[in-house]
Amino acid sequence: MKRVFAHIGFSFAVSMLLLNLINGIKQTLIITAGLAILFIASLAVKKYRQALAVPLCLGAAVFACIIFMFSYQNVANPQTALNNQSAECEFYITSLEQRSDDKYSYTIKTKSINLKGAPQNIKLKMNTKKPLNCESYQLIKGKLVFSKIGDSAFSSYGYWGKNIFLSSKLTHYKITNEHIKSPNKFILESRQRIIKALRAVPGDEGAIARALVIGDKSDISFKVYNNFRVAGCAHLMAVSGLHLTAISSFLILILKKLRIKDRASFIITIAAIIYYCAICGFSKSVTRAGIMMSVLMIGNLFSRHSDPLNSLGLACFIICINPFAVCDVGAVLSVLCVLSLCTAYKYLHPEIIKLRLFKKRRINKAAIYVIDSIALSFCILLYSICANYLFFGYVSLVSIISSIILTPLGSFATVFSLLTSFAIRLNIGIPFIIICRFINSIIISLAEIFSKISFLLISFENYFGFIAAFILIIFALCFIIDKRYLKTAAKISLVIFFAAIISMAVLNRSNSYIYIASDGAAAFCSKGSAIVYGVETSNEYYSIRQYLTSRQDKVEYICAGAENKYSSKLAEDFNCPNLVFRDYKTSVSPDLNFHIKANSNQNSFKADIEGVSFSENSDRKDISVFKNICLDKNGCIDLNEGDIIYRIKGNKYSARRFSVWEE
């Protein structure tokens, strides 16, 4: 049977994804029992037993269920049980210092937790008000107050995938003279040297260089990072196959120039790949690329051909041994990108090469390159659209165009940024810094230009989830009934896909929306303009910022009950010209599709959008917010359970909660 690892790896990964979406032990037990019965039945039926594909896929799914339940019960639950508890601990820092919102953050590993029944030797995030004056892997004794990071792998923003289930606050501490011996300390110091060297490149250009080389995005300004996201090229700053291919190809080229034999060259390259993955913190995307590239190198070493789908399946299986890694957006997008190259693009590319558009050879080659690049970008977008729906809530169609220019430029910038870091440490960095800054400034400028094509940024409507499920069912039926119908299914799916995109684009522009964050802040969006109210905490700031990014509306006004840094920061992020505190005008937006009024004596906020009224107090308006409770004509909504979006059309509205629209 061909592609054994592809069957095992993809079945294992998809099962893990579904189990994390369900996120319940009882449901997992039922699914495990059902899959186990099907697995036994597939072994009993001769037709399926001899084909091997069905038993392999079902067996991988059963194994995934077992791993998930074991990890949830024995790893996640014992750690999240420490939520809201405190204890004296011995720990050491295993990461570089991160600074945000006037606080310092570290990844630490505990040596002991002085609390009965508490798990020992665990990783967690630690926040402090001041930086710690100590080295990495130096033992510290102190008191930590624990809080859990999310209730599931999806709500943890990828931390569960890194085996981090808790964050903590350090109340008091004492730094000891004891140091923990670990090879990771050498890796961390290497990473620190690269960051320190590239800090010589000033501004966002230097921050981009650090992101391209080792995936450190901590110093990139929100404006630049937002431009990359809207332009659909944020993947350039997440180290993956693109970066690893560029660096390893450059290394192989140098080794060839030095006339080093192929086998020795492959061994050196494999060692370099492993070292580079370690410097990048073994992020899921770079680990996937590292595994696939290492398999390819090993195959060449023994003169054996390696199948890309088999290699990808093996990478998926290894990564998903940690059952929560499948919720890492970088890993999911990286796998889908390669999958599109190995399947859809593999069949499109030869057909495009055969095209003859012009008589002149040069123009023909240029045209073929553009069409081929567009086809590649479209395949990647098509495969990753469900992931965008699941993780981001929007998709940037401009990525089809931006990738043609920014992807090759990003590959070149990655290699040159790495060379710049070496040149700086050799004290010959000035010309490299100038060129590196120039190249990265071009990338930043192009991302900003592409980000302004805002009409190609489309927020997903809820029905897209049903459409995606329907398309998957169509393909599943084709595999079960007759594979000859797959081409027809693909054509039908493309028509449905384009119809969904067009309809969502129309709805995005024709409807108005009210987004209410879990702490009560609100964003009012209509006809390309937005007004924000009540951003006073970090949670509100990040929630509102994420939503505004997904819409790319122009923020006209930001209103707050009192002066605070979060409203000011939001105004700076979105270049808002009007930041209003305490006393509001009678109508702060007379020229927009909003009518906002306020009573400055009671410091209350009222709004009217397309005939639907909103109030921040308990007045019985169409929609009103009081503390963490939202009231509308259908009843009471607890905002502690998550944010809510109201879609308004005329004087009617519907509410989306947990990806479900309720009329």
XYZ file of C-alpha atoms in Angstrom:
663
model
C 0.000 0.000 0.000
C 1.276 3.474 -0.884
C 1.507 6.392 1.542
C 1.023 4.534 4.817
C 2.270 7.505 6.867
C -0.046 9.859 4.965
C -3.095 7.777 5.955
C -1.960 7.446 9.569
C -0.766 11.030 10.022
C -3.731 12.833 8.459
C -6.297 10.598 10.208
C -4.487 11.138 13.500
C -4.346 14.945 13.049
C -7.970 15.353 11.873
C -9.170 13.231 14.810
C -7.209 15.421 17.222
C -8.702 18.559 15.689
C -12.265 17.273 16.099
C -11.610 16.083 19.659
C -10.291 19.517 20.627
C -13.383 21.139 19.117
C -15.630 18.808 21.139
C -13.401 19.196 24.242
C -15.145 16.696 26.520
C -14.067 13.392 28.050
C -17.535 11.809 28.002
C -18.052 12.627 24.341
C -14.542 11.363 23.557
C -15.296 8.052 25.286
C -18.401 7.585 23.134
C -16.463 8.463 19.960
C -13.630 6.086 20.950
C -16.073 3.221 21.474
C -17.740 3.863 18.107
C -14.430 4.090 16.253
C -13.144 0.944 17.971
C -16.210 -0.998 16.769
C -15.707 0.290 13.218
C -11.997 -0.604 13.408
C -12.763 -4.188 14.429
C -15.434 -4.404 11.716
C -12.940 -3.179 9.077
C -10.545 -5.953 10.086
C -13.333 -8.507 9.853
C -14.373 -7.493 6.319
C -11.885 -8.963 3.835
C -12.321 -6.184 1.242
C -11.302 -3.422 3.675
C -8.708 -5.551 5.487
C -6.795 -6.194 2.282
C -7.016 -2.559 1.145
C -5.485 -1.496 4.507
C -6.509 2.163 4.094
C -9.726 1.910 6.143
C -8.226 -0.079 9.081
C -5.182 2.221 9.150
C -7.287 5.397 9.276
C -9.683 4.013 11.893
C -6.822 2.615 13.977
C -5.059 6.002 13.897
C -8.312 7.693 14.974
C -8.746 5.295 17.923
C -5.124 5.871 18.961
C -5.725 9.649 18.753
C -8.712 9.325 21.109
C -6.635 7.370 23.627
C -3.768 9.886 23.530
C -6.222 12.797 23.857
C -8.005 11.340 26.893
C -4.737 10.409 28.585
C -3.243 13.885 28.058
C -6.412 15.692 29.088
C -6.806 13.694 32.294
C -3.159 13.353 33.309
C -1.573 16.549 31.973
C -4.133 19.320 31.408
C -6.564 18.720 34.288
C -3.966 18.425 37.116
C -2.372 21.705 36.040
C -5.564 23.707 35.447
C -6.730 22.505 38.901
C -4.146 24.935 40.335
C -6.248 27.865 39.065
C -6.516 30.695 41.656
C -4.145 28.906 44.061
C -0.751 30.087 45.291
C 2.337 28.262 46.466
C 6.018 28.621 47.301
C 7.981 27.322 44.333
C 11.460 26.687 43.016
C 11.746 27.504 39.314
C 14.036 28.734 36.551
C 13.562 30.848 33.426
C 13.676 29.011 30.074
C 12.966 31.889 27.668
C 14.011 35.403 26.807
C 12.269 38.303 28.497
C 9.125 39.667 26.795
C 7.728 43.107 27.611
C 4.152 44.321 27.008
C 1.668 46.646 28.736
C 4.185 47.714 31.394
C 4.783 44.143 32.516
C 7.433 41.516 31.902
C 6.715 37.981 30.853
C 8.830 34.819 31.043
C 8.419 31.126 30.333
C 9.529 29.211 33.403
C 9.807 25.597 34.513
C 9.198 24.608 38.091
C 11.550 22.378 40.016
C 9.136 22.048 42.924
C 5.696 23.369 43.913
C 5.043 23.312 47.653
C 1.371 22.410 47.419
C -0.219 19.074 48.266
C -1.131 17.067 45.177
C 0.290 19.670 42.778
C 2.086 18.428 39.642
C 5.819 19.059 39.602
C 8.260 20.067 36.856
C 5.730 21.939 34.727
C 6.093 24.817 32.262
C 4.087 28.004 32.710
C 4.055 31.696 31.894
C 5.125 34.110 34.619
C 4.340 37.837 34.759
C 6.239 40.401 36.827
C 6.036 44.174 37.237
C 9.817 44.547 37.042
C 12.455 42.611 35.106
C 14.284 39.855 36.965
C 17.993 40.448 37.324
C 19.074 36.869 36.769
C 20.287 34.505 34.071
C 18.268 31.858 32.311
C 18.349 28.453 34.044
C 19.311 30.117 37.341
C 17.258 28.728 40.247
C 14.775 31.136 41.845
C 12.685 30.638 44.997
C 9.443 32.571 45.258
C 5.687 32.590 45.629
C 3.521 32.183 42.535
C -0.200 32.836 42.137
C -1.593 30.566 39.397
C -4.349 31.184 36.836
C -5.319 28.895 33.972
C -4.794 29.836 30.334
C -8.133 29.073 28.696
C -10.594 26.247 29.189
C -9.511 24.433 26.033
C -6.653 24.274 23.556
C -8.474 26.660 21.198
C -9.123 29.286 23.885
C -5.490 29.156 25.061
C -4.197 30.889 21.886
C -1.739 28.051 21.260
C -0.268 27.799 24.768
C -1.704 24.345 25.439
C 0.106 23.201 22.309
C 3.345 24.324 23.968
C 2.462 22.342 27.137
C 1.731 25.594 28.981
C -1.602 25.473 30.819
C -1.043 28.106 33.500
C 0.090 31.684 33.867
C 1.332 33.051 37.169
C 2.156 36.225 39.057
C 5.319 36.471 41.114
C 4.659 38.090 44.507
C 8.090 37.725 46.143
C 11.278 35.910 45.237
C 14.923 35.200 46.009
C 17.543 34.473 43.353
C 19.942 31.667 44.322
C 23.445 30.902 43.072
C 22.394 27.460 41.799
C 22.264 26.941 38.012
C 20.370 24.193 36.200
C 22.453 22.321 33.639
C 20.657 21.985 30.316
C 21.664 21.935 26.618
C 18.713 24.279 26.022
C 20.678 27.035 27.738
C 23.185 26.990 24.875
C 20.321 27.184 22.355
C 18.743 30.093 24.234
C 22.049 31.955 24.314
C 22.424 31.453 20.546
C 18.938 32.872 20.015
C 19.777 35.809 22.265
C 22.963 36.553 20.304
C 21.003 36.681 17.026
C 18.398 39.009 18.541
C 21.055 41.232 20.073
C 22.917 41.468 16.769
C 19.805 42.280 14.736
C 18.771 44.993 17.201
C 21.466 47.018 15.443
C 18.983 47.260 12.557
C 16.659 50.042 13.801
C 12.865 50.372 13.734
C 10.331 47.990 12.271
C 12.904 46.960 9.647
C 14.995 45.377 12.401
C 11.919 43.842 14.030
C 10.988 42.272 10.674
C 14.536 40.904 10.347
C 14.249 39.198 13.746
C 10.831 37.795 12.817
C 12.102 36.436 9.492
C 15.157 34.749 11.001
C 13.876 33.287 14.293
C 10.168 34.156 14.450
C 10.532 36.808 17.185
C 7.601 39.195 16.548
C 7.688 40.940 19.934
C 9.079 44.260 18.672
C 6.949 44.663 15.530
C 4.573 47.622 15.835
C 0.869 46.875 15.653
C 0.466 49.021 12.545
C 3.038 47.008 10.573
C 1.849 43.631 11.874
C -1.754 44.556 11.115
C -0.779 45.530 7.561
C 0.826 42.117 7.068
C -2.275 40.341 8.363
C -4.681 42.338 6.212
C -2.420 41.860 3.182
C -2.570 38.108 3.808
C 1.181 37.702 4.253
C 1.593 37.400 8.046
C 2.984 33.897 7.379
C 6.264 35.573 6.384
C 6.859 36.352 10.064
C 6.141 32.816 11.280
C 9.222 30.699 10.626
C 8.176 27.736 8.492
C 9.104 25.869 5.320
C 9.606 29.099 3.379
C 12.371 30.262 5.706
C 13.895 26.837 6.275
C 14.005 26.143 2.524
C 15.653 29.498 1.828
C 18.312 29.016 4.511
C 19.034 25.322 3.781
C 19.201 25.987 0.023
C 21.687 28.775 0.654
C 23.743 26.473 2.890
C 23.759 23.682 0.271
C 24.876 26.207 -2.353
C 27.820 27.276 -0.163
C 28.782 23.658 0.535
C 28.762 22.927 -3.202
C 30.983 25.925 -3.858
C 33.374 24.533 -1.225
C 33.291 21.226 -3.161
C 32.069 19.202 -0.223
C 30.698 15.795 -1.234
C 26.940 15.329 -1.432
C 26.631 12.890 1.479
C 28.686 15.088 3.800
C 26.725 18.095 2.574
C 23.400 16.410 3.398
C 24.586 15.415 6.880
C 25.761 18.977 7.611
C 22.465 20.388 6.300
C 20.366 18.006 8.427
C 22.367 19.019 11.524
C 21.873 22.696 10.601
C 18.119 22.134 10.167
C 17.816 20.572 13.639
C 19.878 23.395 15.168
C 17.812 26.057 13.398
C 14.538 24.450 14.559
C 15.891 24.523 18.120
C 16.820 28.231 17.874
C 13.271 28.942 16.656
C 11.923 27.192 19.745
C 10.683 24.127 17.840
C 7.546 26.006 16.818
C 5.045 23.654 15.186
C 5.396 25.192 11.713
C 9.195 25.010 11.637
C 9.142 21.523 13.197
C 6.841 20.336 10.396
C 9.186 21.808 7.807
C 12.237 20.387 9.574
C 10.825 16.855 9.651
C 9.843 16.927 5.978
C 13.161 18.378 4.879
C 15.139 15.919 7.007
C 13.199 12.985 5.502
C 13.961 14.339 2.024
C 17.674 14.688 2.871
C 17.858 11.216 4.403
C 16.162 9.785 1.297
C 18.757 11.464 -0.911
C 21.500 10.231 1.403
C 20.467 6.616 0.746
C 19.423 7.263 -2.873
C 15.770 6.703 -2.040
C 12.869 8.790 -3.300
C 10.708 10.290 -0.542
C 7.026 10.961 -1.113
C 5.963 14.483 0.033
C 2.538 13.336 1.272
C 4.114 10.519 3.266
C 6.623 12.949 4.777
C 3.845 15.402 5.615
C 1.781 12.636 7.217
C 4.766 11.585 9.330
C 5.302 15.213 10.417
C 1.602 15.532 11.347
C 1.750 12.349 13.421
C 4.892 13.399 15.327
C 3.582 16.917 16.023
C 0.158 15.654 17.142
C 1.605 13.294 19.736
C 0.959 16.430 21.765
C -2.843 16.373 21.225
C -3.212 20.125 21.721
C -0.625 21.065 19.086
C -3.283 20.772 16.378
C -4.824 24.010 17.741
C -1.660 25.934 16.887
C -2.650 28.164 13.968
C 0.905 28.201 12.564
C 1.028 24.405 12.442
C -2.401 24.093 10.814
C -1.709 26.712 8.131
C 1.744 25.263 7.460
C 0.344 21.756 6.917
C -2.507 23.009 4.720
C -0.094 25.059 2.623
C 2.099 22.025 1.882
C -0.961 19.837 1.324
C -2.181 22.251 -1.357
C 1.233 22.074 -3.064
C 1.226 18.261 -3.023
C -2.300 17.883 -4.362
C -4.189 20.660 -6.209
C -1.158 22.659 -7.360
C 0.633 19.476 -8.418
C -2.026 18.944 -11.090
C -2.441 22.600 -12.057
C 1.253 23.377 -12.546
C 1.907 21.092 -15.603
C -1.217 22.421 -17.325
C -0.129 26.032 -16.778
C 3.360 25.330 -18.142
C 1.755 24.072 -21.383
C -0.042 27.383 -21.949
C 1.043 29.543 -24.885
C -0.201 33.088 -24.432
C 2.117 35.190 -26.548
C 4.445 34.627 -29.483
C 7.405 36.393 -27.915
C 9.194 33.990 -25.619
C 10.112 36.452 -22.857
C 6.601 37.829 -22.475
C 5.273 34.271 -22.555
C 7.551 33.188 -19.697
C 6.633 36.227 -17.627
C 2.913 35.646 -18.179
C 3.228 31.946 -17.341
C 5.083 32.829 -14.113
C 2.332 35.246 -13.045
C -0.464 32.762 -13.826
C 1.426 29.968 -12.076
C 1.970 32.151 -9.000
C -1.696 33.145 -8.902
C -2.691 29.466 -9.181
C -0.329 28.595 -6.324
C -1.682 31.402 -4.117
C -5.258 30.409 -4.942
C -4.608 26.750 -4.012
C -3.115 27.795 -0.681
C -6.038 30.154 0.005
C -8.572 27.473 -0.911
C -7.018 24.904 1.417
C -6.549 27.348 4.310
C -9.926 29.095 4.177
C -11.520 26.810 6.800
C -8.574 27.451 9.129
C -9.038 31.203 8.618
C -12.725 30.777 9.473
C -11.884 28.810 12.604
C -8.987 30.883 13.951
C -9.404 34.437 12.620
C -12.967 35.012 11.456
C -11.876 36.662 8.224
C -9.988 35.964 5.008
C -7.827 38.271 2.910
C -8.297 37.630 -0.807
C -5.553 40.134 -1.587
C -3.105 37.401 -0.509
C -3.536 35.884 -3.991
C -1.781 38.966 -5.384
C 0.519 39.930 -2.493
C 2.106 36.463 -2.249
C 3.432 36.710 -5.822
C 5.696 39.600 -4.837
C 6.216 39.265 -1.085
C 6.971 35.525 -0.858
C 10.162 35.520 -3.008
C 11.178 38.858 -1.517
C 10.655 37.420 1.974
C 12.847 34.403 1.162
C 15.666 36.676 0.023
C 15.210 38.953 3.059
C 15.383 35.914 5.400
C 18.777 34.821 4.077
C 20.157 38.363 4.006
C 18.908 39.102 7.544
C 20.714 35.987 8.776
C 23.891 37.067 6.977
C 23.490 40.515 8.565
C 23.433 38.984 12.058
C 26.721 37.169 11.329
C 28.270 40.300 9.787
C 27.365 42.412 12.834
C 29.051 39.938 15.171
C 32.152 40.055 12.939
C 32.167 43.880 13.202
C 31.581 44.333 9.464
C 27.855 44.941 9.751
C 27.350 48.565 8.620
C 26.857 47.904 4.860
C 24.756 44.820 5.675
C 22.573 46.848 8.061
C 21.931 49.486 5.391
C 20.978 46.913 2.741
C 18.943 44.819 5.201
C 17.001 47.878 6.309
C 16.367 48.879 2.700
C 15.068 45.411 1.705
C 12.804 45.133 4.751
C 11.489 48.670 4.259
C 10.372 47.635 0.758
C 8.547 44.621 2.230
C 6.857 46.838 4.855
C 5.821 49.409 2.236
C 4.412 46.753 -0.094
C 2.454 45.168 2.776
C 0.972 48.578 3.589
C -0.023 49.137 -0.052
C -1.719 45.721 -0.265
C -3.462 46.243 3.105
C -5.272 49.286 1.708
C -7.210 47.067 -0.700
C -9.702 46.647 2.137
C -12.653 45.475 0.000
C -10.826 42.136 -0.430
C -10.837 41.581 3.346
C -13.978 39.550 4.056
C -15.382 38.687 7.480
C -16.985 35.262 7.644
C -20.701 34.954 8.178
C -21.846 32.036 10.292
C -23.396 30.089 7.394
C -19.927 29.549 5.940
C -19.398 26.832 8.566
C -22.373 24.908 7.174
C -21.096 25.407 3.625
C -17.657 24.042 4.568
C -19.259 21.025 6.275
C -21.462 20.416 3.208
C -18.431 20.452 0.867
C -16.531 18.011 3.090
C -19.528 15.677 3.137
C -19.683 15.778 -0.683
C -16.023 14.717 -0.941
C -16.454 12.051 1.747
C -19.388 10.532 -0.170
C -17.307 10.523 -3.366
C -14.535 8.570 -1.624
C -17.047 6.067 -0.238
C -19.291 5.647 -3.304
C -17.089 6.246 -6.349
C -13.879 8.271 -6.700
C -14.742 9.039 -10.320
C -17.091 11.746 -9.066
C -14.274 13.672 -7.334
C -13.662 16.028 -10.290
C -17.362 16.856 -10.480
C -17.416 17.429 -6.715
C -14.416 19.759 -7.022
C -16.156 21.844 -9.697
C -19.366 22.080 -7.659
C -17.361 23.033 -4.564
C -15.589 25.841 -6.408
C -18.923 27.299 -7.555
C -20.281 27.108 -3.997
C -17.054 28.616 -2.654
C -17.171 31.639 -4.975
C -20.893 32.151 -4.312
C -20.219 32.137 -0.556
C -17.351 34.638 -0.873
C -19.449 37.019 -2.993
C -22.453 36.800 -0.673
C -20.301 37.420 2.420
C -18.657 40.419 0.751
C -22.113 41.884 -0.004
C -23.323 41.272 3.565
C -20.145 42.790 5.046
C -20.775 46.015 3.149
C -24.574 46.219 3.448
C -25.100 45.302 7.116
C -24.145 47.142 10.295
C -22.643 45.412 13.314
C -22.309 45.949 17.054
C -19.509 43.978 18.675
C -19.647 43.755 22.489
C -16.577 42.467 24.341
C -16.847 40.309 27.453
C -16.059 43.262 29.762
C -18.671 45.538 28.144
C -16.709 47.603 25.600
C -18.415 47.971 22.223
C -17.550 48.675 18.586
C -20.186 50.017 16.168
C -19.414 49.340 12.499
C -21.324 50.491 9.429
C -20.501 51.395 5.824
C -16.734 51.279 6.316
C -16.718 53.412 9.480
C -16.490 52.486 13.148
C -16.985 54.038 16.573
C -15.621 52.420 19.738
C -16.837 52.872 23.288
C -15.663 51.809 26.735
C -12.190 50.319 26.211
C -10.681 50.497 29.697
C -8.947 47.140 30.292
C -6.351 45.061 28.488
C -8.950 42.339 27.694
C -11.256 44.910 26.096
C -8.350 46.436 24.181
C -7.247 43.143 22.628
C -10.821 41.962 21.908
C -11.866 45.200 20.195
C -8.558 45.435 18.328
C -8.947 41.904 16.974
C -12.488 42.610 15.785
C -11.588 45.918 14.121
C -8.688 44.195 12.363
C -11.071 41.606 10.929
C -13.208 44.388 9.395
C -10.633 47.032 8.482
C -13.162 49.855 8.957
C -11.961 53.405 9.517
C -12.221 54.196 13.239
C -13.795 57.655 13.434
C -14.307 58.060 17.204
C -13.132 56.356 20.379
C -15.150 57.283 23.489
C -14.293 56.338 27.062
C -15.809 57.112 30.444
C -12.431 58.192 31.793
C -8.959 58.811 30.426
C -6.948 55.591 30.181
C -3.979 54.158 28.305
C -5.953 51.437 26.512
C -8.301 53.801 24.668
C -5.314 56.005 23.813
C -3.371 52.986 22.560
C -6.308 51.854 20.415
C -6.594 55.348 18.909
C -2.882 55.226 18.070
C -3.164 51.742 16.535
C -5.951 52.736 14.157
C -4.978 56.383 13.588
C -8.258 57.558 15.084
C -8.488 61.379 14.900
C -11.125 61.754 17.645
C -10.454 60.437 21.151
C -13.155 61.626 23.576
C -13.068 61.267 27.385
C -15.789 61.986 29.979
C -17.906 64.710 28.330
C -19.292 63.784 24.927
C -20.774 66.143 22.417
C -24.495 65.950 21.703
C -23.694 64.056 18.533
C -20.104 62.948 18.079
C -20.682 61.589 14.571
C -23.305 63.610 12.695
C -21.972 62.685 9.244
C -21.932 58.927 9.806
C -24.604 56.276 10.020
C -24.489 56.647 13.815
C -26.297 58.932 16.260
C -24.420 58.842 19.550
C -25.573 60.910 22.487
C -24.411 60.993 26.099
C -25.442 62.398 29.462
C -22.238 63.764 30.925
C -23.736 64.132 34.416
C -24.473 60.423 34.706
C -21.559 59.520 32.455
C -23.822 57.269 30.399
C -23.484 56.289 26.781
C -26.318 55.853 24.271
C -26.192 55.051 20.592
C -28.541 54.585 17.672
C -27.516 52.601 14.609
C -30.019 52.097 11.787
C -32.924 52.488 14.211
C -31.551 50.008 16.757
C -30.788 51.690 20.083
C -27.927 50.809 22.423
C -27.322 51.903 26.013
C -24.538 51.198 28.464
C -26.880 51.070 31.454
C -29.912 48.970 32.340
C -32.389 51.106 30.382
C -34.673 48.877 28.334
C -33.342 49.833 24.913
C -33.133 47.388 22.023
C -29.686 46.424 23.282
C -28.269 47.468 26.651
C -25.208 46.516 28.668
C -25.079 46.600 32.455
C -21.799 45.435 34.014
C -21.190 42.041 32.338
C -24.784 41.447 31.287
C -26.225 42.229 27.845
C -29.993 42.626 27.520
C -31.971 42.537 24.278
C -35.532 41.734 23.197
C -34.804 37.990 23.434
C -33.540 38.042 26.997
C -30.329 38.206 29.036
C -26.848 37.283 27.815
C -23.918 36.673 30.169
C -20.855 38.341 28.630
C -18.575 36.347 30.935
C -19.220 33.420 28.608
C -17.717 35.276 25.662
C -18.099 38.187 23.262
C -21.205 38.764 21.149
C -21.829 40.275 17.702
C -25.120 41.863 16.656
C -25.832 42.027 12.936
C -28.240 44.839 12.052
C -30.308 45.166 8.895
C -32.913 47.907 8.877
C -34.371 47.941 12.375
C -33.958 44.191 12.836
C -31.009 42.444 14.387
C -29.664 38.985 15.117
C -27.003 37.910 17.594
C -24.084 35.576 17.040
C -22.929 33.569 20.003
C -20.490 30.660 19.797
C -20.666 30.866 15.974
C -24.477 30.571 15.962
C -26.800 33.293 14.654
C -30.039 33.628 16.617
C -32.874 35.627 15.072
